[in-house]
């Protein structure tokens, strides 16, 4: 992971003043870093019976798709409002820099599913807490949560359910 860490770019004051943005595009474009991210993420969840990986728009689509492919699971996009074409459920939440809404298709998850929800960065936790609530409302057997990067100084885990199994590949 030290190699991946060396490929993450800090962008100061993006998208607004005071935010240090952890830019993973510089890791995703590096073949070795992308391979390590995909491999390590998948290794954490092999043998856990994951049937669906939910990736959060848009940077969560990258690691989420790789994990789904590697784990032999299906991929489900959690998207910004108005993007998904069929019947959706939605949840609003506060972000580190503003408010937002997230949606998934109502038929994306069933009670037989074991779900991994993936996003690139855990900041204040609002995005993942909303995604967790959406998935939970569809009653899957179990829900796991993963991030590539966790910004532990923002205490995002405090917003996630206490019983949720959460992993991060890199913690700052
Ligand atoms: P939050 O809801 O505060 O945990 O924010 C997480 C979402 O916003 C993720 O989808 C990230 O892609 C993005 N995000 C928030 N803060 C940052 C940051 N400092 N660096 C990179 N991405 C961030």
Short mmCIF file of C-alpha atoms and ligand atoms in Angstrom, two decimals:
data_model
loop_
_atom_site.label_atom_id
_atom_site.label_comp_id
_atom_site.label_asym_id
_atom_site.label_seq_id
_atom_site.Cartn_x
_atom_site.Cartn_y
_atom_site.Cartn_z
CA UNK A 1 0.00 0.00 0.00
CA UNK A 2 2.97 2.36 0.42
CA UNK A 3 3.29 2.30 -3.38
CA UNK A 4 -0.39 3.25 -3.83
CA UNK A 5 -0.03 5.93 -1.17
CA UNK A 6 2.88 7.42 -3.10
CA UNK A 7 0.57 7.75 -6.14
CA UNK A 8 -2.26 9.60 -4.33
CA UNK A 9 -2.19 13.32 -5.11
CA UNK A 10 -3.17 15.92 -2.51
CA UNK A 11 -5.06 18.82 -4.11
CA UNK A 12 -5.26 21.76 -1.74
CA UNK A 13 -8.49 23.84 -1.54
CA UNK A 14 -10.53 21.58 -3.90
CA UNK A 15 -13.48 21.72 -4.41
CA UNK A 16 -13.47 24.56 -1.88
CA UNK A 17 -11.07 26.35 0.46
CA UNK A 18 -9.88 24.33 3.44
CA UNK A 19 -10.42 20.89 1.84
CA UNK A 20 -7.38 18.74 1.06
CA UNK A 21 -8.73 16.56 -1.75
CA UNK A 22 -7.25 13.04 -1.95
CA UNK A 23 -7.05 12.61 -5.72
CA UNK A 24 -7.00 8.90 -6.61
CA UNK A 25 -6.95 9.48 -10.39
CA UNK A 26 -3.16 9.55 -10.15
CA UNK A 27 -3.26 6.07 -8.56
CA UNK A 28 -5.93 4.71 -10.92
CA UNK A 29 -3.90 5.74 -13.98
CA UNK A 30 -0.83 3.87 -12.68
CA UNK A 31 -1.11 0.19 -13.73
CA UNK A 32 0.76 -1.15 -10.68
CA UNK A 33 -1.21 0.98 -8.20
CA UNK A 34 -4.53 0.02 -9.86
CA UNK A 35 -3.57 -3.65 -9.68
CA UNK A 36 -2.64 -3.41 -5.98
CA UNK A 37 -5.90 -1.60 -5.15
CA UNK A 38 -8.02 -4.17 -7.03
CA UNK A 39 -6.14 -7.15 -5.65
CA UNK A 40 -6.01 -6.02 -2.00
CA UNK A 41 -9.65 -4.94 -2.01
CA UNK A 42 -10.79 -8.28 -3.44
CA UNK A 43 -8.58 -10.32 -1.09
CA UNK A 44 -10.32 -8.74 1.93
CA UNK A 45 -13.69 -10.14 0.80
CA UNK A 46 -12.89 -13.50 -0.81
CA UNK A 47 -14.87 -16.35 0.77
CA UNK A 48 -17.43 -13.99 2.33
CA UNK A 49 -20.13 -14.87 -0.18
CA UNK A 50 -20.49 -11.36 -1.60
CA UNK A 51 -23.18 -11.39 -4.30
CA UNK A 52 -23.42 -7.64 -5.05
CA UNK A 53 -20.93 -4.79 -4.88
CA UNK A 54 -22.52 -1.34 -4.61
CA UNK A 55 -20.20 1.40 -5.95
CA UNK A 56 -20.88 5.04 -5.05
CA UNK A 57 -20.84 7.59 -7.92
CA UNK A 58 -18.49 8.20 -9.39
CA UNK A 59 -15.09 7.30 -8.01
CA UNK A 60 -16.56 4.30 -6.17
CA UNK A 61 -17.43 2.78 -9.56
CA UNK A 62 -13.77 2.03 -10.29
CA UNK A 63 -12.74 -0.07 -7.30
CA UNK A 64 -16.30 -1.38 -6.98
CA UNK A 65 -16.32 -2.78 -10.52
CA UNK A 66 -12.94 -4.43 -10.10
CA UNK A 67 -14.00 -5.99 -6.79
CA UNK A 68 -17.28 -7.25 -8.30
CA UNK A 69 -15.41 -8.82 -11.21
CA UNK A 70 -12.79 -10.43 -8.96
CA UNK A 71 -15.37 -11.71 -6.44
CA UNK A 72 -17.75 -13.07 -9.09
CA UNK A 73 -20.42 -10.67 -7.82
CA UNK A 74 -22.78 -8.29 -9.59
CA UNK A 75 -22.22 -4.51 -9.64
CA UNK A 76 -24.84 -1.97 -8.50
CA UNK A 77 -24.34 1.79 -9.02
CA UNK A 78 -25.42 4.19 -6.26
CA UNK A 79 -25.96 7.44 -8.18
CA UNK A 80 -26.76 11.12 -7.92
CA UNK A 81 -30.47 12.00 -8.29
CA UNK A 82 -32.14 11.69 -11.67
CA UNK A 83 -29.45 9.49 -13.23
CA UNK A 84 -30.97 6.03 -12.72
CA UNK A 85 -33.73 5.28 -15.25
CA UNK A 86 -36.07 2.92 -13.36
CA UNK A 87 -37.80 2.95 -9.96
CA UNK A 88 -35.39 4.23 -7.28
CA UNK A 89 -35.13 4.74 -3.53
CA UNK A 90 -33.20 7.78 -2.28
CA UNK A 91 -31.59 9.26 0.81
CA UNK A 92 -30.25 12.79 1.45
CA UNK A 93 -27.16 13.53 3.51
CA UNK A 94 -24.55 16.16 4.52
CA UNK A 95 -21.09 16.08 2.94
CA UNK A 96 -17.74 17.55 3.95
CA UNK A 97 -18.52 20.31 1.45
CA UNK A 98 -22.29 20.54 0.95
CA UNK A 99 -25.54 18.55 0.77
CA UNK A 100 -26.36 15.72 -1.59
CA UNK A 101 -28.80 12.91 -2.43
CA UNK A 102 -27.99 9.34 -3.40
CA UNK A 103 -30.21 6.79 -5.16
CA UNK A 104 -30.25 3.12 -6.08
CA UNK A 105 -32.71 1.08 -8.09
CA UNK A 106 -35.34 -0.47 -5.86
CA UNK A 107 -34.81 -3.88 -7.47
CA UNK A 108 -30.98 -3.72 -7.27
CA UNK A 109 -30.68 -5.69 -4.01
CA UNK A 110 -32.74 -8.64 -2.76
CA UNK A 111 -33.02 -10.40 0.61
CA UNK A 112 -30.70 -13.16 -0.67
CA UNK A 113 -27.81 -10.76 -1.29
CA UNK A 114 -24.60 -10.32 0.68
CA UNK A 115 -23.53 -6.77 -0.15
CA UNK A 116 -20.23 -4.93 -0.19
CA UNK A 117 -20.63 -1.14 -0.43
CA UNK A 118 -17.50 0.55 -1.77
CA UNK A 119 -16.38 4.17 -2.11
CA UNK A 120 -13.01 5.72 -2.79
CA UNK A 121 -12.77 8.01 0.27
CA UNK A 122 -14.35 8.08 3.75
CA UNK A 123 -14.44 11.74 4.82
CA UNK A 124 -17.27 12.82 7.16
CA UNK A 125 -19.19 9.57 6.52
CA UNK A 126 -22.46 11.09 5.31
CA UNK A 127 -22.28 9.55 1.85
CA UNK A 128 -21.66 6.02 3.10
CA UNK A 129 -24.20 6.31 5.93
CA UNK A 130 -26.84 7.24 3.31
CA UNK A 131 -25.78 4.40 1.00
CA UNK A 132 -25.86 1.98 3.95
CA UNK A 133 -29.39 3.10 4.86
CA UNK A 134 -30.57 2.57 1.28
CA UNK A 135 -29.06 -0.92 1.06
CA UNK A 136 -30.26 -1.84 4.57
CA UNK A 137 -33.84 -0.85 3.68
CA UNK A 138 -33.79 -3.60 1.02
CA UNK A 139 -32.98 -6.22 3.73
CA UNK A 140 -29.95 -8.08 2.37
CA UNK A 141 -28.44 -10.92 4.46
CA UNK A 142 -25.32 -8.90 5.34
CA UNK A 143 -23.63 -5.60 4.48
CA UNK A 144 -19.88 -4.94 4.39
CA UNK A 145 -18.33 -1.50 3.84
CA UNK A 146 -14.97 -0.67 2.22
CA UNK A 147 -12.98 2.42 1.29
CA UNK A 148 -9.66 2.82 -0.47
CA UNK A 149 -8.85 5.84 1.73
CA UNK A 150 -10.11 6.73 5.22
CA UNK A 151 -9.54 10.26 6.54
CA UNK A 152 -9.65 9.17 10.20
CA UNK A 153 -9.25 12.74 11.53
CA UNK A 154 -12.76 13.51 10.19
CA UNK A 155 -14.23 10.65 12.29
CA UNK A 156 -16.50 9.43 9.50
CA UNK A 157 -16.81 6.02 11.18
CA UNK A 158 -18.87 7.67 13.92
CA UNK A 159 -21.70 8.15 11.39
CA UNK A 160 -21.61 4.49 10.31
CA UNK A 161 -23.61 1.85 12.21
CA UNK A 162 -21.67 0.42 15.15
CA UNK A 163 -22.19 -3.15 13.95
CA UNK A 164 -21.04 -2.45 10.37
CA UNK A 165 -17.85 -4.25 9.29
CA UNK A 166 -15.71 -1.49 7.80
CA UNK A 167 -12.29 -1.78 6.14
CA UNK A 168 -10.01 0.82 4.52
CA UNK A 169 -6.90 0.08 2.45
CA UNK A 170 -5.17 3.34 3.46
CA UNK A 171 -5.75 5.43 6.61
CA UNK A 172 -4.55 9.02 7.08
P1 LIG B 1 -18.22 12.10 3.06
O1 LIG B 1 -19.69 11.92 2.84
O2 LIG B 1 -17.88 13.37 3.74
O3 LIG B 1 -17.62 10.89 3.74
O4 LIG B 1 -17.56 12.24 1.63
C1 LIG B 1 -17.23 11.16 0.91
C2 LIG B 1 -17.41 11.39 -0.57
O5 LIG B 1 -16.94 12.67 -0.99
C3 LIG B 1 -16.64 10.38 -1.34
O6 LIG B 1 -17.45 9.98 -2.40
C4 LIG B 1 -15.40 11.09 -1.80
O7 LIG B 1 -15.19 10.80 -3.14
C5 LIG B 1 -15.68 12.57 -1.63
N1 LIG B 1 -14.72 13.28 -0.74
C6 LIG B 1 -15.04 13.97 0.36
N2 LIG B 1 -13.96 14.54 0.91
C7 LIG B 1 -12.94 14.18 0.16
C8 LIG B 1 -11.53 14.45 0.22
N3 LIG B 1 -10.99 15.21 1.18
N4 LIG B 1 -10.77 13.88 -0.73
C9 LIG B 1 -11.31 13.13 -1.70
N5 LIG B 1 -12.60 12.85 -1.82
C10 LIG B 1 -13.42 13.38 -0.91
#
